[in-house]
Short mmCIF file of C-alpha atoms in Angstrom, two decimals:
data_model
loop_
_atom_site.label_atom_id
_atom_site.label_comp_id
_atom_site.label_asym_id
_atom_site.label_seq_id
_atom_site.Cartn_x
_atom_site.Cartn_y
_atom_site.Cartn_z
CA MET A 1 89.94 80.02 112.58
CA ALA A 2 91.99 78.52 115.44
CA ARG A 3 95.19 78.60 113.38
CA GLN A 4 94.74 82.22 112.31
CA TRP A 5 93.44 83.65 115.57
CA GLY A 6 95.11 81.39 118.18
CA PRO A 7 97.90 83.82 119.18
CA SER A 8 95.52 86.77 119.14
CA LEU A 9 92.96 84.97 121.31
CA ARG A 10 95.59 84.01 123.87
CA ALA A 11 97.07 87.53 123.91
CA ALA A 12 93.65 89.14 124.28
CA GLU A 13 92.48 86.94 127.15
CA LYS A 14 95.76 87.26 129.04
CA ALA A 15 95.89 91.04 128.65
CA GLY A 16 92.19 91.95 128.95
CA CYS A 17 90.84 93.42 132.18
CA VAL A 18 88.17 95.75 133.52
CA VAL A 19 88.89 98.93 135.50
CA SER A 20 86.49 100.59 137.94
CA ALA A 21 86.72 103.97 139.64
CA SER A 22 84.88 105.02 142.78
CA ARG A 23 85.11 107.46 145.63
CA ALA A 24 86.37 106.51 149.07
CA GLY A 25 83.62 104.89 151.10
CA GLN A 26 81.66 103.76 148.05
CA PRO A 27 81.41 100.20 146.70
CA ALA A 28 84.46 99.02 144.78
CA ALA A 29 82.42 98.59 141.61
CA GLY A 30 81.74 102.30 141.68
CA SER A 31 79.80 104.35 139.21
CA TRP A 32 82.50 104.49 136.51
CA SER A 33 84.12 101.56 134.74
CA CYS A 34 85.71 100.66 131.42
CA SER A 35 87.91 98.04 129.80
CA GLY A 36 91.69 97.92 129.95
CA VAL A 37 94.83 96.17 128.73
CA ILE A 38 97.57 94.72 130.96
CA VAL A 39 100.74 95.86 129.20
CA SER A 40 103.30 94.62 131.74
CA ARG A 41 103.59 92.06 134.54
CA GLY A 42 105.61 92.35 137.74
CA PRO A 43 104.73 95.17 138.30
CA ASP A 44 101.31 95.05 136.67
CA LEU A 45 100.85 98.09 134.44
CA VAL A 46 97.45 98.69 132.87
CA LEU A 47 96.25 101.02 130.12
CA CYS A 48 92.57 101.97 130.19
CA HIS A 49 90.31 104.75 128.94
CA GLY A 50 90.69 108.10 130.67
CA GLY A 51 87.02 109.00 130.52
CA ILE A 52 86.21 107.29 133.83
CA LEU A 53 88.59 109.67 135.62
CA THR A 54 87.09 112.99 134.47
CA PRO A 55 84.80 113.24 137.56
CA PHE A 56 87.91 113.12 139.76
CA LEU A 57 90.06 115.76 138.04
CA ARG A 58 90.86 118.59 140.43
CA ALA A 59 90.69 121.15 137.60
CA GLY A 60 87.72 119.52 135.87
CA SER A 61 87.62 118.11 132.36
CA ALA A 62 88.83 121.45 130.98
CA ALA A 63 92.35 120.34 131.97
CA LEU A 64 92.21 117.79 129.14
CA THR A 65 91.81 120.47 126.48
CA ALA A 66 94.31 122.98 127.88
CA ALA A 67 96.92 124.18 125.40
CA GLY A 68 99.89 121.84 125.25
CA ALA A 69 98.31 119.23 127.55
CA ALA A 70 99.79 115.88 126.49
CA PHE A 71 99.77 114.17 129.89
CA LEU A 72 98.71 114.73 133.50
CA ARG A 73 100.35 113.10 136.51
CA GLY A 74 98.49 110.94 138.99
CA ASP A 75 98.12 113.73 141.54
CA SER A 76 95.89 115.62 139.07
CA CYS A 77 92.96 113.62 140.47
CA SER A 78 91.40 114.02 143.91
CA ASP A 79 92.59 112.05 146.92
CA ASP A 80 89.31 110.17 147.28
CA LEU A 81 89.81 108.32 143.96
CA ARG A 82 89.79 104.56 144.37
CA LEU A 83 90.77 102.38 141.41
CA HIS A 84 90.34 98.62 141.03
CA VAL A 85 91.43 96.25 138.29
CA GLN A 86 89.98 92.80 137.68
CA TRP A 87 91.11 90.17 135.20
CA GLY A 88 90.14 86.62 134.36
CA PRO A 89 91.96 83.33 134.86
CA ALA A 90 95.00 82.75 132.70
CA ALA A 91 94.15 80.70 129.60
CA ALA A 92 96.05 77.55 128.72
CA SER A 93 94.42 76.25 125.54
CA PRO A 94 95.29 77.60 122.07
CA ALA A 95 91.86 79.23 121.89
CA GLY A 96 92.15 80.77 125.32
CA GLY A 97 89.96 78.17 126.99
CA ALA A 98 90.15 76.38 130.31
CA GLU A 99 92.74 74.14 131.82
CA ARG A 100 92.73 70.49 130.93
CA GLY A 101 89.89 68.68 132.64
CA ARG A 102 88.04 71.87 133.56
CA ALA A 103 85.13 73.61 131.98
CA GLY A 104 85.75 76.74 129.94
CA LEU A 105 83.28 78.99 131.76
CA CYS A 106 83.12 79.95 135.40
CA THR A 107 79.82 79.94 137.25
CA PRO A 108 78.27 83.40 136.90
CA GLN A 109 78.17 85.02 140.32
CA CYS A 110 75.62 87.55 139.06
CA ALA A 111 73.05 84.87 138.31
CA ALA A 112 70.30 84.06 140.76
CA PRO A 113 71.19 81.18 143.11
CA GLU A 114 69.63 77.87 142.30
CA PRO A 115 67.73 75.99 145.00
CA GLY A 116 69.48 73.13 146.73
CA PRO A 117 72.96 72.66 148.12
CA PRO A 118 75.64 74.91 146.69
CA ALA A 119 77.36 73.33 143.73
CA ARG A 120 81.09 73.27 143.28
CA PRO A 121 82.12 76.15 141.02
CA ARG A 122 82.96 75.06 137.52
CA GLY A 123 86.13 76.26 135.85
CA ARG A 124 88.60 78.73 137.28
CA PRO A 125 87.19 81.65 139.30
CA LEU A 126 87.77 85.24 138.34
CA GLN A 127 90.56 87.06 140.09
CA PRO A 128 89.21 89.45 142.75
CA PRO A 129 89.40 93.18 141.99
CA ARG A 130 92.76 94.56 143.03
CA PRO A 131 93.48 98.15 144.09
CA ALA A 132 95.50 100.26 141.69
CA GLU A 133 97.08 103.70 141.59
CA LEU A 134 97.00 106.26 138.79
CA LEU A 135 100.43 106.97 137.31
CA LEU A 136 99.51 109.08 134.30
CA LEU A 137 96.67 110.45 132.26
CA LEU A 138 98.02 110.67 128.71
CA SER A 139 96.86 111.34 125.18
CA CYS A 140 98.15 111.00 121.65
CA PRO A 141 98.41 114.56 120.26
CA ALA A 142 98.31 113.28 116.66
CA PHE A 143 95.07 111.41 117.38
CA ARG A 144 93.47 114.54 118.82
CA ALA A 145 94.65 116.64 115.87
CA HIS A 146 93.20 114.21 113.32
CA PHE A 147 89.96 113.94 115.28
CA ALA A 148 89.53 117.72 115.38
CA ARG A 149 90.21 117.96 111.64
CA LEU A 150 87.84 115.14 110.66
CA PHE A 151 84.97 115.62 113.11
CA GLY A 152 85.28 119.22 114.25
CA GLY A 153 84.13 122.47 112.70
CA GLU A 154 80.68 122.81 111.17
CA ALA A 155 80.10 119.05 111.06
CA ALA A 156 80.67 118.63 114.81
CA GLU A 157 77.00 119.16 115.69
CA GLN A 158 75.95 116.12 113.63
CA TRP A 159 78.38 113.70 115.29
CA ARG A 160 78.12 112.11 118.71
CA PHE A 161 80.78 109.98 120.36
CA ALA A 162 79.07 109.41 123.70
CA SER A 163 78.24 105.97 125.09
CA ALA A 164 74.53 106.73 124.95
CA ALA A 165 71.94 106.92 122.21
CA PRO A 166 70.83 110.38 121.00
CA ASP A 167 67.49 110.03 122.82
CA ASP A 168 69.05 109.01 126.15
CA GLN A 169 69.01 111.55 128.94
CA VAL A 170 72.60 112.78 129.15
CA SER A 171 73.38 116.21 130.54
CA GLU A 172 75.34 118.67 128.43
CA GLU A 173 78.08 118.64 131.06
CA GLU A 174 78.42 114.85 130.93
CA GLU A 175 78.48 114.87 127.14
CA GLU A 176 81.11 117.61 127.12
CA ASP A 177 83.23 115.62 129.59
CA GLN A 178 83.05 112.52 127.38
CA LEU A 179 84.03 114.50 124.30
CA ARG A 180 86.98 116.14 126.06
CA ALA A 181 88.18 112.75 127.32
CA LEU A 182 88.07 111.21 123.84
CA GLY A 183 91.63 110.25 123.00
CA TRP A 184 92.81 110.29 126.64
CA PHE A 185 93.94 107.12 128.38
CA ALA A 186 95.22 106.24 131.86
CA LEU A 187 98.30 104.28 132.90
CA LEU A 188 97.75 102.43 136.19
CA ARG A 189 99.91 100.31 138.47
CA VAL A 190 98.20 97.47 140.31
CA ARG A 191 99.13 97.26 143.97
CA ARG A 192 100.30 93.95 145.38
CA GLY A 193 101.44 92.67 148.73
CA ALA A 194 101.98 95.35 151.39
CA ALA A 195 100.86 98.15 149.10
CA ALA A 196 97.56 96.44 148.42
CA ALA A 197 97.04 95.57 152.09
CA ALA A 198 97.54 99.21 153.04
CA ALA A 199 94.84 100.30 150.64
CA GLU A 200 92.36 97.43 151.05
CA PRO A 201 91.63 94.61 153.49
CA GLU A 202 94.14 91.82 153.02
CA PRO A 203 92.84 89.24 150.49
CA GLU A 204 92.80 85.53 151.11
CA PRO A 205 96.22 83.90 150.73
CA GLU A 206 95.23 81.81 147.72
CA GLN A 207 94.08 84.92 145.90
CA GLU A 208 97.30 86.88 146.38
CA GLN A 209 99.61 85.21 143.88
CA GLU A 210 102.54 86.88 142.22
CA PRO A 211 102.50 86.72 138.42
CA ALA A 212 104.26 83.72 136.90
CA GLU A 213 105.79 85.92 134.21
CA ARG A 214 107.45 89.29 134.43
CA GLY A 215 108.02 91.98 131.85
CA PRO A 216 105.91 93.09 128.88
CA ALA A 217 102.59 91.26 128.65
CA VAL A 218 101.85 92.15 125.02
CA ALA A 219 103.67 92.93 121.82
CA VAL A 220 102.79 96.22 120.11
CA ALA A 221 102.36 96.63 116.36
CA PRO A 222 104.17 99.72 115.02
CA LEU A 223 102.12 102.42 113.40
CA GLY A 224 102.00 101.32 109.76
CA ALA A 225 102.52 97.59 110.28
CA VAL A 226 98.87 96.58 109.80
CA PRO A 227 97.37 97.41 106.39
CA LYS A 228 93.87 98.57 105.63
CA GLY A 229 91.51 95.62 105.35
CA ALA A 230 93.54 93.41 107.70
CA PRO A 231 91.54 91.31 110.21
CA LEU A 232 91.38 92.55 113.79
CA LEU A 233 90.17 91.10 117.10
CA ALA A 234 88.65 93.47 119.68
CA CYS A 235 88.63 92.42 123.34
CA GLY A 236 86.62 94.43 125.85
CA SER A 237 84.07 94.16 128.62
CA PRO A 238 80.64 95.47 127.57
CA PHE A 239 79.04 97.58 130.29
CA GLY A 240 82.35 97.76 132.15
CA ALA A 241 82.36 96.16 135.60
CA PHE A 242 78.76 94.92 135.31
CA CYS A 243 78.63 91.12 135.71
CA PRO A 244 82.22 90.34 134.66
CA ASP A 245 81.49 86.61 134.90
CA ILE A 246 79.82 86.77 131.50
CA PHE A 247 80.98 90.08 129.97
CA LEU A 248 84.69 90.15 130.87
CA ASN A 249 86.95 89.97 127.80
CA THR A 250 84.19 89.64 125.23
CA LEU A 251 85.61 89.15 121.73
CA SER A 252 84.52 90.67 118.43
CA ARG A 253 86.08 90.35 114.98
CA GLY A 254 86.36 92.94 112.22
CA VAL A 255 88.82 94.57 109.86
CA LEU A 256 90.84 97.76 109.81
CA SER A 257 88.30 99.81 107.89
CA ASN A 258 90.34 102.98 107.46
CA ALA A 259 92.95 105.16 109.12
CA ALA A 260 94.12 108.74 109.44
CA GLY A 261 97.46 108.62 111.22
CA PRO A 262 96.88 107.07 114.67
CA LEU A 263 93.09 107.49 114.36
CA LEU A 264 91.78 104.12 113.17
CA LEU A 265 88.35 102.78 112.26
CA THR A 266 87.13 99.20 112.54
CA ASP A 267 83.82 97.49 111.96
CA ALA A 268 84.40 95.17 114.91
CA ARG A 269 81.26 95.44 117.03
CA CYS A 270 81.92 97.18 120.36
CA LEU A 271 79.49 98.29 123.06
CA PRO A 272 79.58 100.89 125.86
CA GLY A 273 82.07 99.79 128.48
CA THR A 274 84.59 98.48 125.95
CA GLU A 275 86.39 101.84 125.90
CA GLY A 276 90.05 101.15 126.62
CA GLY A 277 89.83 97.55 125.43
CA GLY A 278 92.60 96.16 123.27
CA VAL A 279 92.40 95.48 119.53
CA PHE A 280 94.77 92.77 118.31
CA ALA A 281 96.04 91.72 114.90
CA ALA A 282 96.32 88.30 113.33
CA ARG A 283 99.65 89.46 111.83
CA PRO A 284 101.94 90.39 113.49
CA ALA A 285 100.58 87.44 115.49
CA GLY A 286 98.74 88.61 118.60
CA ALA A 287 100.19 92.13 118.46
CA LEU A 288 98.29 94.95 120.16
CA VAL A 289 97.26 97.38 117.41
CA ALA A 290 95.06 99.92 119.19
CA LEU A 291 92.77 100.72 122.11
CA VAL A 292 89.06 101.45 121.76
CA ALA A 293 88.47 105.20 121.97
CA ALA A 294 84.73 105.35 121.24
CA PRO A 295 82.56 102.24 120.84
CA LEU A 296 79.54 104.04 119.39
CA CYS A 297 79.44 106.80 116.78
CA TRP A 298 76.24 108.64 115.88
CA LYS A 299 75.71 110.96 112.91
CA ALA A 300 72.47 112.87 112.40
CA ARG A 301 70.79 110.60 114.99
CA GLU A 302 71.75 107.47 113.04
CA TRP A 303 74.14 104.89 114.43
CA VAL A 304 77.32 104.44 112.37
CA GLY A 305 78.49 100.85 112.73
CA LEU A 306 82.17 101.74 113.16
CA THR A 307 84.38 101.87 116.23
CA LEU A 308 86.94 104.63 116.77
CA LEU A 309 90.40 103.42 117.82
CA CYS A 310 93.63 105.04 118.96
CA ALA A 311 96.81 103.32 117.78
CA ALA A 312 98.75 101.78 120.68
CA ALA A 313 102.29 102.48 119.46
CA PRO A 314 102.23 106.31 119.65
CA LEU A 315 100.28 106.11 122.91
CA LEU A 316 102.99 104.01 124.54
CA ARG A 317 105.67 106.32 123.15
CA ALA A 318 103.91 109.20 124.89
CA ALA A 319 103.83 107.15 128.11
CA ARG A 320 107.58 106.49 127.92
CA ALA A 321 108.30 110.16 127.36
CA ALA A 322 106.10 111.20 130.30
CA LEU A 323 107.57 108.58 132.67
CA GLY A 324 111.08 109.66 131.71
CA ARG A 325 110.53 113.23 132.86
CA PRO A 326 111.70 114.20 136.34
CA GLY A 327 109.03 114.46 138.99
CA PRO A 328 107.04 112.31 141.38
CA GLY A 329 106.12 108.96 139.94
CA ALA A 330 107.69 105.62 139.30
CA PRO A 331 111.31 105.71 138.09
CA GLY A 332 112.30 102.83 135.83
CA LEU A 333 108.76 101.97 134.71
CA ALA A 334 109.33 103.33 131.21
CA ALA A 335 111.65 100.40 130.49
CA LEU A 336 108.90 97.93 131.43
CA LEU A 337 106.45 99.13 128.79
CA PRO A 338 106.13 96.71 125.86
CA PRO A 339 108.32 97.32 122.81
CA GLU A 340 107.12 97.49 119.24
CA VAL A 341 107.54 94.36 117.15
CA GLY A 342 108.92 94.38 113.64
CA ALA A 343 106.61 94.92 110.72
CA PRO A 344 106.86 91.70 108.64
CA TRP A 345 104.93 93.02 105.67
CA GLY A 346 106.47 96.47 105.42
CA LEU A 347 103.16 97.87 104.22
CA PRO A 348 101.95 101.36 105.15
CA LEU A 349 98.87 101.58 107.34
CA ARG A 350 97.01 103.60 104.71
CA ALA A 351 97.81 101.21 101.85
CA PRO A 352 94.77 100.69 99.65
CA GLY A 353 94.69 96.98 100.50
CA PRO A 354 92.90 94.93 97.83
CA PRO A 355 93.07 96.72 94.43
CA TRP A 356 89.30 96.69 94.00
CA ALA A 357 88.87 98.68 97.23
CA ALA A 358 90.12 101.79 95.39
CA ALA A 359 87.01 101.70 93.17
CA ALA A 360 84.91 102.89 96.12
CA VAL A 361 84.29 106.66 96.00
CA LEU A 362 82.46 109.25 98.10
CA VAL A 363 79.40 110.84 96.46
CA GLU A 364 78.03 114.16 97.73
CA CYS A 365 74.71 115.56 96.53
CA GLY A 366 73.89 118.73 98.44
CA ALA A 367 73.79 117.92 102.15
CA VAL A 368 73.49 114.17 101.47
CA TRP A 369 76.50 111.89 101.06
CA GLY A 370 77.09 108.20 100.52
CA SER A 371 79.32 105.66 98.83
CA GLY A 372 79.56 104.78 95.17
CA VAL A 373 81.47 102.42 92.88
CA ALA A 374 83.38 103.50 89.80
CA VAL A 375 82.40 101.08 87.02
CA ALA A 376 84.05 103.10 84.21
CA PRO A 377 86.50 106.04 84.07
CA ARG A 378 83.55 108.48 83.89
CA LEU A 379 80.73 106.42 85.36
CA VAL A 380 79.80 105.88 89.02
CA VAL A 381 76.95 103.80 90.44
CA THR A 382 75.45 104.90 93.76
CA CYS A 383 72.07 104.73 95.51
CA ARG A 384 68.95 106.71 94.67
CA HIS A 385 68.58 107.96 98.24
CA VAL A 386 72.08 109.52 97.91
CA ALA A 387 71.38 111.24 94.56
CA PRO A 388 67.60 111.06 94.07
CA ARG A 389 67.08 113.60 91.27
CA GLU A 390 68.10 113.18 87.66
CA ALA A 391 70.25 116.02 86.29
CA ALA A 392 71.32 116.88 89.86
CA ARG A 393 74.93 118.04 90.18
CA VAL A 394 77.05 115.87 92.45
CA LEU A 395 80.64 115.86 93.70
CA VAL A 396 82.67 112.65 93.64
CA ARG A 397 85.76 112.25 95.83
CA ALA A 398 88.15 109.49 94.80
CA THR A 399 90.37 107.54 97.20
CA PRO A 400 93.77 108.01 95.56
CA PRO A 401 94.49 110.77 96.38
CA LYS A 402 91.99 111.74 99.05
CA SER A 403 91.83 115.33 97.79
CA ALA A 404 90.78 114.42 94.22
CA MET A 405 87.35 115.93 93.47
CA ILE A 406 85.40 115.53 90.22
CA TRP A 407 82.01 116.99 89.42
CA GLY A 408 79.29 115.05 87.65
CA HIS A 409 75.54 114.84 87.20
CA VAL A 410 72.90 112.19 87.73
CA VAL A 411 71.84 110.66 84.42
CA PHE A 412 69.47 108.11 85.94
CA ALA A 413 67.74 107.48 89.27
CA THR A 414 65.09 104.83 89.90
CA GLN A 415 61.65 105.85 91.07
CA GLU A 416 60.85 105.75 94.78
CA THR A 417 58.44 102.87 94.19
CA SER A 418 61.19 100.73 92.68
CA PRO A 419 62.92 98.23 94.98
CA TYR A 420 66.17 98.89 93.11
CA ASP A 421 67.72 101.82 94.96
CA ILE A 422 70.08 102.87 92.14
CA ALA A 423 71.44 106.08 90.64
CA VAL A 424 74.02 106.48 87.87
CA VAL A 425 76.40 109.46 87.78
CA SER A 426 78.27 110.65 84.70
CA LEU A 427 81.52 112.49 85.49
CA GLU A 428 83.01 115.49 83.75
CA GLU A 429 86.55 114.08 83.96
CA ASP A 430 88.17 110.65 84.05
CA LEU A 431 88.98 109.04 87.39
CA GLN A 432 92.74 108.63 87.23
CA GLY A 433 94.64 105.67 88.67
CA ILE A 434 91.60 103.70 89.84
CA PRO A 435 91.50 99.96 89.08
CA LEU A 436 87.97 99.31 87.88
CA PRO A 437 86.25 96.20 89.26
CA VAL A 438 85.50 93.32 86.90
CA PRO A 439 81.80 92.37 87.12
CA THR A 440 81.20 88.82 88.24
CA GLU A 441 78.99 86.31 86.49
CA HIS A 442 77.45 85.26 89.80
CA PHE A 443 74.90 87.07 91.94
CA HIS A 444 76.86 87.38 95.18
CA GLU A 445 78.69 90.62 94.24
CA GLY A 446 76.70 93.81 94.06
CA ILE A 447 75.92 97.30 95.32
CA VAL A 448 74.95 97.84 98.96
CA ALA A 449 71.63 99.69 98.87
CA SER A 450 70.49 100.27 102.44
CA ASN A 451 70.24 99.06 105.99
CA THR A 452 67.20 97.20 107.21
CA ARG A 453 64.57 99.35 108.92
CA ASP A 454 61.52 98.36 110.95
CA ASN A 455 58.85 100.88 109.97
CA ASN A 456 56.66 99.86 112.92
CA THR A 457 59.23 100.75 115.58
CA GLY A 458 61.55 103.04 113.62
CA ALA A 459 64.55 100.85 114.48
CA THR A 460 67.43 100.56 111.99
CA TYR A 461 69.65 97.47 111.83
CA PRO A 462 73.01 98.57 110.35
CA HIS A 463 74.49 95.06 110.24
CA LEU A 464 71.66 93.67 108.07
CA ASN A 465 71.94 95.19 104.60
CA PHE A 466 70.29 94.84 101.23
CA SER A 467 72.52 94.61 98.18
CA ILE A 468 71.59 94.70 94.52
CA PRO A 469 73.29 91.93 92.48
CA VAL A 470 75.62 93.33 89.85
CA THR A 471 74.20 90.82 87.37
CA VAL A 472 70.97 92.84 87.44
CA LEU A 473 72.78 96.08 86.63
CA GLN A 474 75.55 94.96 84.27
CA PRO A 475 73.51 94.57 81.02
CA ALA A 476 71.83 97.96 81.47
CA LEU A 477 75.10 99.70 82.36
CA GLN A 478 76.89 98.17 79.39
CA ARG A 479 74.06 99.26 77.08
CA TYR A 480 74.27 102.84 78.37
CA ARG A 481 78.06 102.98 78.03
CA GLN A 482 77.96 101.75 74.43
CA THR A 483 74.91 103.62 73.12
CA GLY A 484 73.89 106.23 75.72
CA ASP A 485 70.47 104.55 75.86
CA LEU A 486 68.84 104.57 79.33
CA GLY A 487 66.15 102.07 78.31
CA GLY A 488 67.79 99.17 80.13
CA LEU A 489 68.06 101.18 83.33
CA ARG A 490 64.43 102.35 83.02
CA GLU A 491 63.36 98.73 83.19
CA LEU A 492 64.47 98.70 86.85
CA ASP A 493 61.42 100.85 87.65
CA GLY A 494 59.11 98.01 86.60
CA ALA A 495 60.30 95.29 88.97
CA VAL A 496 58.11 92.22 89.21
CA GLU A 497 56.04 91.62 92.35
CA PRO A 498 58.26 88.86 93.88
CA VAL A 499 61.19 91.30 93.94
CA LYS A 500 59.06 93.95 95.66
CA VAL A 501 57.90 91.41 98.24
CA VAL A 502 61.48 90.48 99.12
CA TRP A 503 62.46 94.15 99.38
CA ARG A 504 59.64 94.77 101.89
CA LEU A 505 60.64 91.64 103.87
CA GLN A 506 57.18 90.19 103.35
CA ARG A 507 56.14 86.63 102.83
CA PRO A 508 54.91 85.75 99.33
CA LEU A 509 51.14 85.81 99.07
CA THR A 510 49.68 82.34 99.12
CA LYS A 511 46.96 81.35 96.74
CA ALA A 512 43.47 81.97 98.02
CA PRO A 513 41.71 78.71 99.07
CA ARG A 514 39.21 77.43 96.61
CA SER A 515 35.59 77.88 97.54
CA LYS A 516 33.69 74.76 98.51
CA LEU A 517 30.42 76.22 97.28
#
């Protein structure tokens, strides 16, 4: 763990920060905050999510969707905008911990004070929030184009990319602002010295320290350098500026789940407030891959456990192009933005990754869709709740290429009372170019059936899943392939009671106590 993630941990903790926006005369914490990434030191340049700035746009959030809008200059926001950036102490250990002889955590300032004399703070204190100025609001046009193609049109009403649950009270205007700001980010410059003193009361001398290093603070992975399935490390501050002592630079691991150009997906767990946080790769070591665009995605009122990312490389290219144009701003800052590192693997971003990953297919049955696994050139296994009716006509979309579509029909589906949530689809044509998985002899490989759901509260737990061992299915599937006999699959409808008890997450019934009479 330490050997693989050491550079990424150090890069994430050194570059992570939290950005807050408020109006003049209001508390510095303000009502809007998100995560950010320090991309350069001396001067300090920060990239963060642009959603927190929509309330300050002179022309409203409609300016973000205007034709040809790729960037907006800092004066596009009102004069009463006040920005602050806060980051943690620099890490010295390989894992991003504390200095030698000091504890790794600072004393939470948001905790209630303990009785007795004040104790000496443990560890290194957080840096105080520093004032910053807005240089640019910028977007990645390719990200927005892919987003509109994938999530727009008729399916748009089923998807939500707001930082609130479907049942939360969010006005239509606020939701529209968040959607328009999706894919927009802000480039800030942190004020120091005289510039900071002019904007804010002068900080204490020991707090106003110039950075020990100057120049780019992170390395950026080129678009295409990190393959699908590669491990990623997300660094953000859940709930933004709320209690940074405990939430600042919270880490979460995952993989690059999929990609469409600069629009990336990861299963790294992110929460509201992590928008704008950095996502780093293990290889190239510690390289910044992307920024969090939307930490929560909802479809048909169900939470999808994936995080939407915007690749960092094209975003920084857009920033260089905007800074290089004549006009008010900061000449020479384009050269300070971090360069892209070489791609040691030379693998495309949309490479299939492990060969067995190509066996996963998309199954559509009417308005219902789900995943399936190709176990033979004309045979796909999916879940009953995806294709619940035998003889139903379904459409199967294979991965290579994405546009390949093959029709089929359901030859078997378990009964609703069966704990085995399985359906088998026979295809009308062969799946071409798909490496079929080799069934294991052990139980730990299988078919994901469903999430866990609490029927008492209605809550669904996406990260706790049931899977059906392939050893249960393999004999019946082999029998059907060789003889066309569904008898082996029909036996799944008569599961024994212990299997049903496990499926319902119930404890096994204990034997009744013997009567003493």
